PDB file of C-alpha atoms and ligand atoms in Angstrom:
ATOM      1  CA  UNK A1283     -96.358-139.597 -38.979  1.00  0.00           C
ATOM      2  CA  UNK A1284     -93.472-138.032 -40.973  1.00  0.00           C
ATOM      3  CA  UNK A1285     -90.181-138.368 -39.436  1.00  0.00           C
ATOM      4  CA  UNK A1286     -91.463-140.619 -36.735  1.00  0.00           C
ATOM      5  CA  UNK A1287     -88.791-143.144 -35.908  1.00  0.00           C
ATOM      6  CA  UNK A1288     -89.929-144.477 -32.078  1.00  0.00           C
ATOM      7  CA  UNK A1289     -87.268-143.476 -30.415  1.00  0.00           C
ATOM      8  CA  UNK A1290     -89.262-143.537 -26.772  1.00  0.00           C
ATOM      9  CA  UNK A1291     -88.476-147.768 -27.524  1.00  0.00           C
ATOM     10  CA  UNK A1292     -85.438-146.924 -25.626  1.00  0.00           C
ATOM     11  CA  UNK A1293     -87.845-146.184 -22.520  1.00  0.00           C
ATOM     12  CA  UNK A1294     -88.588-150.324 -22.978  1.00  0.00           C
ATOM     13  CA  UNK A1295     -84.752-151.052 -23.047  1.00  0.00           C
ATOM     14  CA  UNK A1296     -83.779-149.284 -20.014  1.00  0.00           C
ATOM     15  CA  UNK A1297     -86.746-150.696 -18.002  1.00  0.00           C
ATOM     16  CA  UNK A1298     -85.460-154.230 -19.120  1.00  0.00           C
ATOM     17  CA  UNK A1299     -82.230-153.555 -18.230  1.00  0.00           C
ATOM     18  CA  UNK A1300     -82.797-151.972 -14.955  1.00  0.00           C
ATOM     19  CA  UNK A1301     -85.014-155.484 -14.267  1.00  0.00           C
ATOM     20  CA  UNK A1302     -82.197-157.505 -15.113  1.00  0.00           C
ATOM     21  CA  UNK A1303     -79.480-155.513 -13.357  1.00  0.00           C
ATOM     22  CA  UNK A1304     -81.671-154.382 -10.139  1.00  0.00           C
ATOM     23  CA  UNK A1305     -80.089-151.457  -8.520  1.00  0.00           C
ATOM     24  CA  UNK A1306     -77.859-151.225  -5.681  1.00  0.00           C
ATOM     25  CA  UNK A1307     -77.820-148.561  -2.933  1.00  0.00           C
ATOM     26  CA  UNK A1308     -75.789-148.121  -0.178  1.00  0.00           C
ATOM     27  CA  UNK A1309     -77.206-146.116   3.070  1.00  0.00           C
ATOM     28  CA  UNK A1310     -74.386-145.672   6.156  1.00  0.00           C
ATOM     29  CA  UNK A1311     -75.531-144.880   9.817  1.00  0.00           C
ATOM     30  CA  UNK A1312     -73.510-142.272  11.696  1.00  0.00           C
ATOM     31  CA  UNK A1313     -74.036-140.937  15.098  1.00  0.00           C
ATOM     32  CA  UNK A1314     -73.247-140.557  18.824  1.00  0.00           C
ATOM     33  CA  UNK A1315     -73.286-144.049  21.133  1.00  0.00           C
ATOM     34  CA  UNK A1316     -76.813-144.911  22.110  1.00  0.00           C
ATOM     35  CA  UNK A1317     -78.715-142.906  19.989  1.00  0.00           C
ATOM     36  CA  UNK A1318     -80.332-146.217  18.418  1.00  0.00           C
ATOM     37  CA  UNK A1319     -78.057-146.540  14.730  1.00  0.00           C
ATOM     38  CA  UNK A1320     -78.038-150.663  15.232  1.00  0.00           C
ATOM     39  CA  UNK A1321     -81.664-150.574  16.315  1.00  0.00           C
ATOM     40  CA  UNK A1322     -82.574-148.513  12.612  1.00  0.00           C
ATOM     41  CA  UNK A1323     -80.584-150.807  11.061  1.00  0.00           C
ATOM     42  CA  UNK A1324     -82.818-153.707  11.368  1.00  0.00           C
ATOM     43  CA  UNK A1325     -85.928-151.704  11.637  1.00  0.00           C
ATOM     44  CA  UNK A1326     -84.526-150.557   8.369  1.00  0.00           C
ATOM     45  CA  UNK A1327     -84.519-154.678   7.038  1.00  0.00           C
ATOM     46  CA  UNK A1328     -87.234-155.769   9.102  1.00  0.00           C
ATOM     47  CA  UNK A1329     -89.752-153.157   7.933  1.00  0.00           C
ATOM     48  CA  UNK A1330     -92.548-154.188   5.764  1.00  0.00           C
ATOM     49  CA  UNK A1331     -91.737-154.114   1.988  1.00  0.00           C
ATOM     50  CA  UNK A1332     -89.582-156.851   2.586  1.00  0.00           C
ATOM     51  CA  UNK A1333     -91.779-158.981   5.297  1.00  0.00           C
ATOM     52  CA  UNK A1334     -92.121-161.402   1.912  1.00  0.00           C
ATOM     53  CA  UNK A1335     -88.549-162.582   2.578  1.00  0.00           C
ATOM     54  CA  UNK A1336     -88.127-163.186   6.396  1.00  0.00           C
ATOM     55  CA  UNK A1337     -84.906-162.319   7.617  1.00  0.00           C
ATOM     56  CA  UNK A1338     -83.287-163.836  10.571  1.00  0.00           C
ATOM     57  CA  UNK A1339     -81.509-161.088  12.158  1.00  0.00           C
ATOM     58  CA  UNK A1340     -80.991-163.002  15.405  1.00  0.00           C
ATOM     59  CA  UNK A1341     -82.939-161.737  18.635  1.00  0.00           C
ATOM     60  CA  UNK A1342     -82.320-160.231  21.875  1.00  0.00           C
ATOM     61  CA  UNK A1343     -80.397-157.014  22.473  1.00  0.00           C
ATOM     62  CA  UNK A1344     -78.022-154.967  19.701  1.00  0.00           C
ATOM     63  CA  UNK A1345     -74.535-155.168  20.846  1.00  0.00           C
ATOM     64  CA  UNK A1346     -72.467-152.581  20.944  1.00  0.00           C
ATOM     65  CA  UNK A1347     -70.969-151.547  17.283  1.00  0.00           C
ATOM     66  CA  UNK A1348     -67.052-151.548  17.905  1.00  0.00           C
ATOM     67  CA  UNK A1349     -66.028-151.340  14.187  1.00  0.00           C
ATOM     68  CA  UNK A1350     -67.901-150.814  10.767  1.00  0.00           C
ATOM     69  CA  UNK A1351     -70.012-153.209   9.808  1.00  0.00           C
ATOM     70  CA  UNK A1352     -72.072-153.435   6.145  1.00  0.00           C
ATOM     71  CA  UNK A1353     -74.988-155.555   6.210  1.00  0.00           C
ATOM     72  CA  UNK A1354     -76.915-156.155   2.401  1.00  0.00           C
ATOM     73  CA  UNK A1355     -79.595-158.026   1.457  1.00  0.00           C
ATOM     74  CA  UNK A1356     -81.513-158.381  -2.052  1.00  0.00           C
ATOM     75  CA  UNK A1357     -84.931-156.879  -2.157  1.00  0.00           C
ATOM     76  CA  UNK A1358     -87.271-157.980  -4.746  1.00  0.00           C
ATOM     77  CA  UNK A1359     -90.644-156.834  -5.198  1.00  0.00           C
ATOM     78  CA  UNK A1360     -93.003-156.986  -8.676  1.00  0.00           C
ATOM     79  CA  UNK A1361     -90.010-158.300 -10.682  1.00  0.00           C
ATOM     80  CA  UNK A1362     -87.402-155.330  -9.447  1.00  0.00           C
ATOM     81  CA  UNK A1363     -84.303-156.183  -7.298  1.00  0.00           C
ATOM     82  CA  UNK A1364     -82.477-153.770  -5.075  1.00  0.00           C
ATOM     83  CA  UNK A1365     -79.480-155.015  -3.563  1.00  0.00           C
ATOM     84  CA  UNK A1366     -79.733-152.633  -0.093  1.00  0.00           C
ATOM     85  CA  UNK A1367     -75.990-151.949   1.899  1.00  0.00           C
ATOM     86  CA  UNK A1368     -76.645-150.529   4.961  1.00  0.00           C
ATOM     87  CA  UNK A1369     -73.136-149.716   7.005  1.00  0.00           C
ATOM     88  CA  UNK A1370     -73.679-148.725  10.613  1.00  0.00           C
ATOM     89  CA  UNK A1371     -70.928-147.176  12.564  1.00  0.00           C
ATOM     90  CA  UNK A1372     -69.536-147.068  15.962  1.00  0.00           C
ATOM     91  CA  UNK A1373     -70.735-143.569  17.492  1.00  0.00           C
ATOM     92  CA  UNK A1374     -68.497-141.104  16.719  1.00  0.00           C
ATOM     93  CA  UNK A1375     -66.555-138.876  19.245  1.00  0.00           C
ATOM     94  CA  UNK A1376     -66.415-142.332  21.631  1.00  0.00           C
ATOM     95  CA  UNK A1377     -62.536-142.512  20.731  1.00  0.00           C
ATOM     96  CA  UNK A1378     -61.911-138.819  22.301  1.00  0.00           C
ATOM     97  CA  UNK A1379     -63.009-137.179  25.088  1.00  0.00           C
ATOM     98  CA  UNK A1380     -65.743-134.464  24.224  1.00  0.00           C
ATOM     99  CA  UNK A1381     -67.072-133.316  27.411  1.00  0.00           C
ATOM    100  CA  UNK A1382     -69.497-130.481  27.163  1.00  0.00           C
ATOM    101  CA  UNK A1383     -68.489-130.346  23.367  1.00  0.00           C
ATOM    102  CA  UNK A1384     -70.883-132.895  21.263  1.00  0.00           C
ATOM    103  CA  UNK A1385     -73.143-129.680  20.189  1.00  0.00           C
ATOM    104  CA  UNK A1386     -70.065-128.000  18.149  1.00  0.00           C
ATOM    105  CA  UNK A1387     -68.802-131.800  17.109  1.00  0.00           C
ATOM    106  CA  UNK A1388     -72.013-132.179  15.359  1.00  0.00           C
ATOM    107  CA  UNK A1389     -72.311-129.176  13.962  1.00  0.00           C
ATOM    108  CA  UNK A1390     -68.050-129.257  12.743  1.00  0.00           C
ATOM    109  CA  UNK A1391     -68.953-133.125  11.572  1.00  0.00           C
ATOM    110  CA  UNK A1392     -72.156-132.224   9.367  1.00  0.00           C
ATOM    111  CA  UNK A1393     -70.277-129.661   8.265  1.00  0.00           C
ATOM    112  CA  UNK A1394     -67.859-131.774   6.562  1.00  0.00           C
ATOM    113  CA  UNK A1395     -69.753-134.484   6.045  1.00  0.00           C
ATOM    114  CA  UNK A1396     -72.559-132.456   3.655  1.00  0.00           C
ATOM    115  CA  UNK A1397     -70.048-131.554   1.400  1.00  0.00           C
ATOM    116  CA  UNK A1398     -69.160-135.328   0.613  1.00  0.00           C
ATOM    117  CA  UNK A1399     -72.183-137.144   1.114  1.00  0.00           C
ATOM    118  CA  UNK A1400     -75.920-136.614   0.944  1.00  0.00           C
ATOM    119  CA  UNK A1401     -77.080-135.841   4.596  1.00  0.00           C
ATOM    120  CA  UNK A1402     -80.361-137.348   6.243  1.00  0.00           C
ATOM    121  CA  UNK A1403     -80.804-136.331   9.550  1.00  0.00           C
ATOM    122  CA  UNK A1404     -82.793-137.266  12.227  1.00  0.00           C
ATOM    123  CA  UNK A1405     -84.428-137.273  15.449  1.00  0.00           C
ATOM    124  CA  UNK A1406     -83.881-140.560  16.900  1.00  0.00           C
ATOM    125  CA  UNK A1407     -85.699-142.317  19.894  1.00  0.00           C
ATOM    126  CA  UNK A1408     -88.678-139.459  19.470  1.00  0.00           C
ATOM    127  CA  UNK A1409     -90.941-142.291  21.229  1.00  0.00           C
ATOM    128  CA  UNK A1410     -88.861-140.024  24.684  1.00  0.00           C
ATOM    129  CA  UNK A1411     -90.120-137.081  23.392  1.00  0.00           C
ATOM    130  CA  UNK A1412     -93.998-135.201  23.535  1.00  0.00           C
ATOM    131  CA  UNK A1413     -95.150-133.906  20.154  1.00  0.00           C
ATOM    132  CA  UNK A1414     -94.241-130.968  21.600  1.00  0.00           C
ATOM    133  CA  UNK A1415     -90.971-131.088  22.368  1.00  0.00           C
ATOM    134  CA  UNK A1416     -90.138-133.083  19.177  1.00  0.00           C
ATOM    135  CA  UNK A1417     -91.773-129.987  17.085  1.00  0.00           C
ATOM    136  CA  UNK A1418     -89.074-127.435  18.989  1.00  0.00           C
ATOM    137  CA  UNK A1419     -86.273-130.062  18.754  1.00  0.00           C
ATOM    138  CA  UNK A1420     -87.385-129.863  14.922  1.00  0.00           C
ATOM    139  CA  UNK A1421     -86.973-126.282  14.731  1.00  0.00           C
ATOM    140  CA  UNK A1422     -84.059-125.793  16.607  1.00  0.00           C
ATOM    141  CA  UNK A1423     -82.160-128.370  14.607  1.00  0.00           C
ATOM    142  CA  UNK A1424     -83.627-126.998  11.392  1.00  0.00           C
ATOM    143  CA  UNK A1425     -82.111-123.433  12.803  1.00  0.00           C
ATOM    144  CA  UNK A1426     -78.805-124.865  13.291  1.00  0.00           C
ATOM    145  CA  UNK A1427     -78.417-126.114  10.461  1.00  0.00           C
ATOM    146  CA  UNK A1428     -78.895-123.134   8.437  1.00  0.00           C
ATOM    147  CA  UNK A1429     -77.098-120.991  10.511  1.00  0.00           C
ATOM    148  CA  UNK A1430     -74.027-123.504  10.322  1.00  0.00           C
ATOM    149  CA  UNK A1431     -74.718-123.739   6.245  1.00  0.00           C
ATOM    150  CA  UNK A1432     -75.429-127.382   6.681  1.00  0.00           C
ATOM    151  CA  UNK A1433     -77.336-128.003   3.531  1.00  0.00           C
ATOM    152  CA  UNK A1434     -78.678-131.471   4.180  1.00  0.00           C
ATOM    153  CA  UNK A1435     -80.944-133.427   1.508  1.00  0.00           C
ATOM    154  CA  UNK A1436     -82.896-132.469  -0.068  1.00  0.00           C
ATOM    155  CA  UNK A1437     -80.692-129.730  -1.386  1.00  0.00           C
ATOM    156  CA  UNK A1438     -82.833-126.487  -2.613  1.00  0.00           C
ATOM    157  CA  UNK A1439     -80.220-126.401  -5.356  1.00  0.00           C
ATOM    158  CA  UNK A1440     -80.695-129.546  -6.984  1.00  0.00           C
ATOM    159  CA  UNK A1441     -84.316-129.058  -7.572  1.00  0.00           C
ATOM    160  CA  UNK A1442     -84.799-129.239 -11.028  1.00  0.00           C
ATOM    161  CA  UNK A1443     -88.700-128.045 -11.804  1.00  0.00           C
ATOM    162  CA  UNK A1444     -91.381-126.453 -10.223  1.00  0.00           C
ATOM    163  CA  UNK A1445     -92.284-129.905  -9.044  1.00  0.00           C
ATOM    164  CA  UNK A1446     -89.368-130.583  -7.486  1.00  0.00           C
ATOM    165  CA  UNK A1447     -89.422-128.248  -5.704  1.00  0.00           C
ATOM    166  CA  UNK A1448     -93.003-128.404  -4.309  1.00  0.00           C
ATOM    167  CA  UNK A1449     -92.083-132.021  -3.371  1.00  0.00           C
ATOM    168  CA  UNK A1450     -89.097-131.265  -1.720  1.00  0.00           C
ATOM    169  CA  UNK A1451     -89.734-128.138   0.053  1.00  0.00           C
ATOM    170  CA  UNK A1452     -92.601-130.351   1.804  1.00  0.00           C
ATOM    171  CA  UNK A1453     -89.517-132.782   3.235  1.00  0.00           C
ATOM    172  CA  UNK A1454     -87.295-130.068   4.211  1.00  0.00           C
ATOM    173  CA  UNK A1455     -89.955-128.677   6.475  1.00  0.00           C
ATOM    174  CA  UNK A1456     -90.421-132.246   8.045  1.00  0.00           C
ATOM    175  CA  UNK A1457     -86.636-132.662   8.164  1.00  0.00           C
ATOM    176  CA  UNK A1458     -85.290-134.236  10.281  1.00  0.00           C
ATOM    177  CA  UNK A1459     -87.845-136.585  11.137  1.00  0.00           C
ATOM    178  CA  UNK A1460     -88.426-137.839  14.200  1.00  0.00           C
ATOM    179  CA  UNK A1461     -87.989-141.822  14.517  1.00  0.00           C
ATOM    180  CA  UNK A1462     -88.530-144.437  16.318  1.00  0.00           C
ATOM    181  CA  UNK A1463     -86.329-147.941  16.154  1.00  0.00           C
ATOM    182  CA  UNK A1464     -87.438-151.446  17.166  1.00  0.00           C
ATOM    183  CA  UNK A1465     -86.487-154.936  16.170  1.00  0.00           C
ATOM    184  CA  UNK A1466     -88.695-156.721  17.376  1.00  0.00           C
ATOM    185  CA  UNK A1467     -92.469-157.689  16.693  1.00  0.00           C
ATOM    186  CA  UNK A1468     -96.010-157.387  18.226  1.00  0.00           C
ATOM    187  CA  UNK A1469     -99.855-158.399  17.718  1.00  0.00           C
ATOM    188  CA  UNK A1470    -101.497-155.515  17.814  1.00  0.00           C
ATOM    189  CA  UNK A1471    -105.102-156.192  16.959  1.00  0.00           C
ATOM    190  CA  UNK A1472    -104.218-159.615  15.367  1.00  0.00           C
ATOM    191  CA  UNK A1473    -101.790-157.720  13.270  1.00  0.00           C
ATOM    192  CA  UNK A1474     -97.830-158.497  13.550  1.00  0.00           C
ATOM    193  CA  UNK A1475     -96.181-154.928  13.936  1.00  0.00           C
ATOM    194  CA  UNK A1476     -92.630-154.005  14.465  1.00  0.00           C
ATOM    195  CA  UNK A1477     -92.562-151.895  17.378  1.00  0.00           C
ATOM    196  CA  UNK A1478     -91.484-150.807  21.306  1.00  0.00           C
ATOM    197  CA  UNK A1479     -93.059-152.477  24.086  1.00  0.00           C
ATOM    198  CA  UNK A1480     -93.845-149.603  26.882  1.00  0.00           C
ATOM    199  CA  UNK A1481     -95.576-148.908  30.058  1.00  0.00           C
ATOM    200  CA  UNK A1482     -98.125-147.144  27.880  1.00  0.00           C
ATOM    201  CA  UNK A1483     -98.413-149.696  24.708  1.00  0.00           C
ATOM    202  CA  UNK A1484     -97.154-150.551  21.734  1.00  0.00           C
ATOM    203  CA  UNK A1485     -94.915-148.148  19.898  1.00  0.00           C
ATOM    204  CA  UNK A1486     -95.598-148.584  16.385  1.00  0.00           C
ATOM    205  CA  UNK A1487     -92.676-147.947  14.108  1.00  0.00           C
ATOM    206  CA  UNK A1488     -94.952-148.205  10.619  1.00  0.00           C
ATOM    207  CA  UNK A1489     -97.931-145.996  12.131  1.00  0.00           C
ATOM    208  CA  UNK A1490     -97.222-142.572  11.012  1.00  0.00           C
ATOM    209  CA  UNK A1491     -99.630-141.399  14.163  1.00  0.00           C
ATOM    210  CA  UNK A1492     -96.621-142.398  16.236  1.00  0.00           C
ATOM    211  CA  UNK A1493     -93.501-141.689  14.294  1.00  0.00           C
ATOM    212  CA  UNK A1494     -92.207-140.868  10.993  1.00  0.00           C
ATOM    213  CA  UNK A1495     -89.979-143.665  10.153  1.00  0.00           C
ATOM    214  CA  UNK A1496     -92.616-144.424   7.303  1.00  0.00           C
ATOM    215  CA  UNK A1497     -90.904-141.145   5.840  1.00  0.00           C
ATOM    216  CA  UNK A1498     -87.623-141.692   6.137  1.00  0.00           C
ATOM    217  CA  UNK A1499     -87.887-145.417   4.425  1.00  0.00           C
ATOM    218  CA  UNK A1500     -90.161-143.807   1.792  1.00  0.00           C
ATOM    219  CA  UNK A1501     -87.611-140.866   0.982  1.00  0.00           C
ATOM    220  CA  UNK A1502     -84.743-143.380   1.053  1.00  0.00           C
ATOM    221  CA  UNK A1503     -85.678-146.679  -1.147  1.00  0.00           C
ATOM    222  CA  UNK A1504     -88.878-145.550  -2.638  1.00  0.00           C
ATOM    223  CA  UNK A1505     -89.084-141.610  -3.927  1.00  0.00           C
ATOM    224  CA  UNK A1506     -85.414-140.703  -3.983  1.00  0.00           C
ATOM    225  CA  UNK A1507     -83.137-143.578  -4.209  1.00  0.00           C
ATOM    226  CA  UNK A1508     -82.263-142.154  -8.060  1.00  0.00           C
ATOM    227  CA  UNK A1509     -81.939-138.837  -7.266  1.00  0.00           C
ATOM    228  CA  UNK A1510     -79.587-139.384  -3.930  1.00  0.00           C
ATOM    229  CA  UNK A1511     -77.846-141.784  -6.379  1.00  0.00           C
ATOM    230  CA  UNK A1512     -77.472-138.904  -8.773  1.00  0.00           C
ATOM    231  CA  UNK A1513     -76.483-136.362  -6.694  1.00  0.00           C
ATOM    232  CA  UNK A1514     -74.006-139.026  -4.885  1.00  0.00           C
ATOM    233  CA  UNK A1515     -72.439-139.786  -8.360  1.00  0.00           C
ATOM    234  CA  UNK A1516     -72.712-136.221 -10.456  1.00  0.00           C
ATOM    235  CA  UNK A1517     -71.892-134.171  -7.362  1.00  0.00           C
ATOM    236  CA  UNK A1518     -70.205-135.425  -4.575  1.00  0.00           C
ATOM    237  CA  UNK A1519     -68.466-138.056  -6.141  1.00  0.00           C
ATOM    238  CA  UNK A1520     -67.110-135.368  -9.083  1.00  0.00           C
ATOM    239  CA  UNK A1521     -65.937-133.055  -6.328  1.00  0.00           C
ATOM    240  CA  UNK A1522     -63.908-135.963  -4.637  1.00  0.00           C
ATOM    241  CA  UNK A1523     -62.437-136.724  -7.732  1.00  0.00           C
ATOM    242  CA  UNK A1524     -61.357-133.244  -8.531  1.00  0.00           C
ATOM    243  CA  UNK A1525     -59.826-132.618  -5.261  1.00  0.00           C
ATOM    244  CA  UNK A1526     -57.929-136.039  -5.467  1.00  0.00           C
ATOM    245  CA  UNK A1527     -56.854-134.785  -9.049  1.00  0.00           C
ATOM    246  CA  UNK A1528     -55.247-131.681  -7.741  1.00  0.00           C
ATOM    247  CA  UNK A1529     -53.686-132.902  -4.882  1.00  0.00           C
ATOM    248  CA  UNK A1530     -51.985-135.514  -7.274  1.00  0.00           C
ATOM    249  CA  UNK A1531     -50.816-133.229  -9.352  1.00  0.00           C
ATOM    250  CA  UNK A1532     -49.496-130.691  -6.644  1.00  0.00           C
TER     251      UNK A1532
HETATM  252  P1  LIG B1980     -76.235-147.336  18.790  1.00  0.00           P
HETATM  253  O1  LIG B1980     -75.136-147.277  19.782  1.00  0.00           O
HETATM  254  O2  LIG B1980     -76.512-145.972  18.214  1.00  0.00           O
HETATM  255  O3  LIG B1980     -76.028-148.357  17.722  1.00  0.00           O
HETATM  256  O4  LIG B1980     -77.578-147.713  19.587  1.00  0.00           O
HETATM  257  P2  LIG B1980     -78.307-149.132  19.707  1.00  0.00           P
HETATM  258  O5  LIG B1980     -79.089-149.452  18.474  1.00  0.00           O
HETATM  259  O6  LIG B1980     -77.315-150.141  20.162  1.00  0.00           O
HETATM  260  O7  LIG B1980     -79.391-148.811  20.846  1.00  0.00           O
HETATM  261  C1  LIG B1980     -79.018-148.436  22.154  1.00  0.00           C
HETATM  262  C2  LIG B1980     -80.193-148.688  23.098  1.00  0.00           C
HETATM  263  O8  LIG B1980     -81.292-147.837  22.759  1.00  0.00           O
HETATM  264  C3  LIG B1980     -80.745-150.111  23.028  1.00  0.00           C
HETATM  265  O9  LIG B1980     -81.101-150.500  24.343  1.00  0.00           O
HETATM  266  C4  LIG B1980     -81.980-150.000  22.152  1.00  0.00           C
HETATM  267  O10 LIG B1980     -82.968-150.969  22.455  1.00  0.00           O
HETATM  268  C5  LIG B1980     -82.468-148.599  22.517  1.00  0.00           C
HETATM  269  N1  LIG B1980     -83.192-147.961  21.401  1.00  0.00           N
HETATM  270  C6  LIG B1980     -82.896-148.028  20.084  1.00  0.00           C
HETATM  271  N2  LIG B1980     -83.790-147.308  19.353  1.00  0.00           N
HETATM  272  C7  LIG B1980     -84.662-146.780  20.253  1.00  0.00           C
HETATM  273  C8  LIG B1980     -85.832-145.959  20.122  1.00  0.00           C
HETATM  274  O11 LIG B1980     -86.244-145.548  19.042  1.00  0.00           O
HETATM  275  N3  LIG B1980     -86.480-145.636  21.294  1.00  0.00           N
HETATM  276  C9  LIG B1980     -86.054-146.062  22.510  1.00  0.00           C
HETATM  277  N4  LIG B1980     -86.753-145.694  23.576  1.00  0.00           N
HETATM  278  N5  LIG B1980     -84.968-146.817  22.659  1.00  0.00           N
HETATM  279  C10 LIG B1980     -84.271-147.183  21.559  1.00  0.00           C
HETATM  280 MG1  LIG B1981     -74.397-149.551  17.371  1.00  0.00          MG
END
């Protein structure tokens, strides 16, 4: 082939880098008192991709979170590391008093926060809520949040291709998805599942007929982890900068 030199070789040398220098990512928790952030935490660790390395994350109840708190642990799985940082937060709005105003301290938080970080939301402890009423929580929340201009992840201006944007526009309908937390496990049919012990049965975290924490941990450490990196880095991190560049030299 004339003029062939091979250059897709540099494909091999980034996959033997990336192999040798794993990747790092860095998730943070954020929400009212109660709502379950501890609880996703270590559903978050305990979850099965990384059932090959058993983690002792102690037992019995989550205490309260008073300050902030980073937990990380190295992932490996066929050869790839990812060193995982998962920072959860005491709730916020605990410090003040916000009687009758958490709605508009949500909406004036996410507000802020989308335009530093990439935004995930979710429905948590949806094992209280019918499929009913966790489809018009959906909705309403999805209203809100584009009537507030809160343009959470994935945003519809970052898609890059037509298939992009067929992938995506499938999460942001599902968005936020409604989860369930649990750290503890259960034999369910001989099988050891992580899960919430009720009245009713077992709550299975993994089974997507019960809750959609299988999406959320697939959107976070399997199909986007690059891309929120990318956007965290090319985006958000360039608009800190800029501001901090202006205000020094104001
Ligand atoms: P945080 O204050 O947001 O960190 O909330 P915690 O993780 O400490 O959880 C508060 C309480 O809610 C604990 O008793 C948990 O066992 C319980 N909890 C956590 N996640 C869920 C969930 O998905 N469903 C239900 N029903 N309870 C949950
Ligand atoms: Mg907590």
């Amino acid at each position: 082939m004339l003029g062939y030199v091979g250059i897709e070789a540099v494909l091999d040398q980034l996959k033997i880098k990336a192999m040798k220098m794993g990747f790092e990512f860095n998730i943070m928790v954020v929400g009212q008192s109660g709502l379950g952030k501890s609880t996703m935490v270590n559903t978050l660790f305990k979850s099965k991709i990384w059932n090959c390395t058993p983690l002792d994350l102690g037992q019995g109840p989550v205490p309260q979170t008073l300050q902030l708190h980073s937990v990380t642990h190295v992932i490996e799985e066929k050869g790839v590391k990812l060193k995982l940082t998962v920072t959860d937060t005491p709730g916020f709005g605990d410090q003040i008093n916000n009687d009758k105003c958490l709605r508009p301290l949500d909406i004036e938080f996410l507000q802020r926060l989308c335009r530093t970080v990439n935004v995930v939301p979710v429905i948590a402890r949806a094992d209280s809520l019918t499929i009913e009423e966790r489809e018009n929580f959906r909705q309403r929340i999805q209203h809100n949040l584009k009537t507030h201009c809160i343009d959470v992840y994935p945003q519809k201006c970052f898609d890059e291709d037509i298939n992009d944007r067929i992938l995506n526009s499938k999460i942001r309908d599902r968005i936020p998805f409604a989860v369930v937390g649990a750290d503890q496990e259960h034999l369910v049919n001989g099988r050891c599942v992580l899960g919430r012990k009720t009245k009713w049965g077992i709550i299975e975290v993994e089974n997507m007929a019960h809750c959609e924490f299988p999406l959320l941990r697939d959107l976070l450490i399997r199909s986007h982890l690059q891309d929120l990196k990318d956007i965290t880095h090319n985006v958000h991190y360039e608009n800190y900068r800029v501001c901090r560049l202006n205000q020094s030299h104001m």
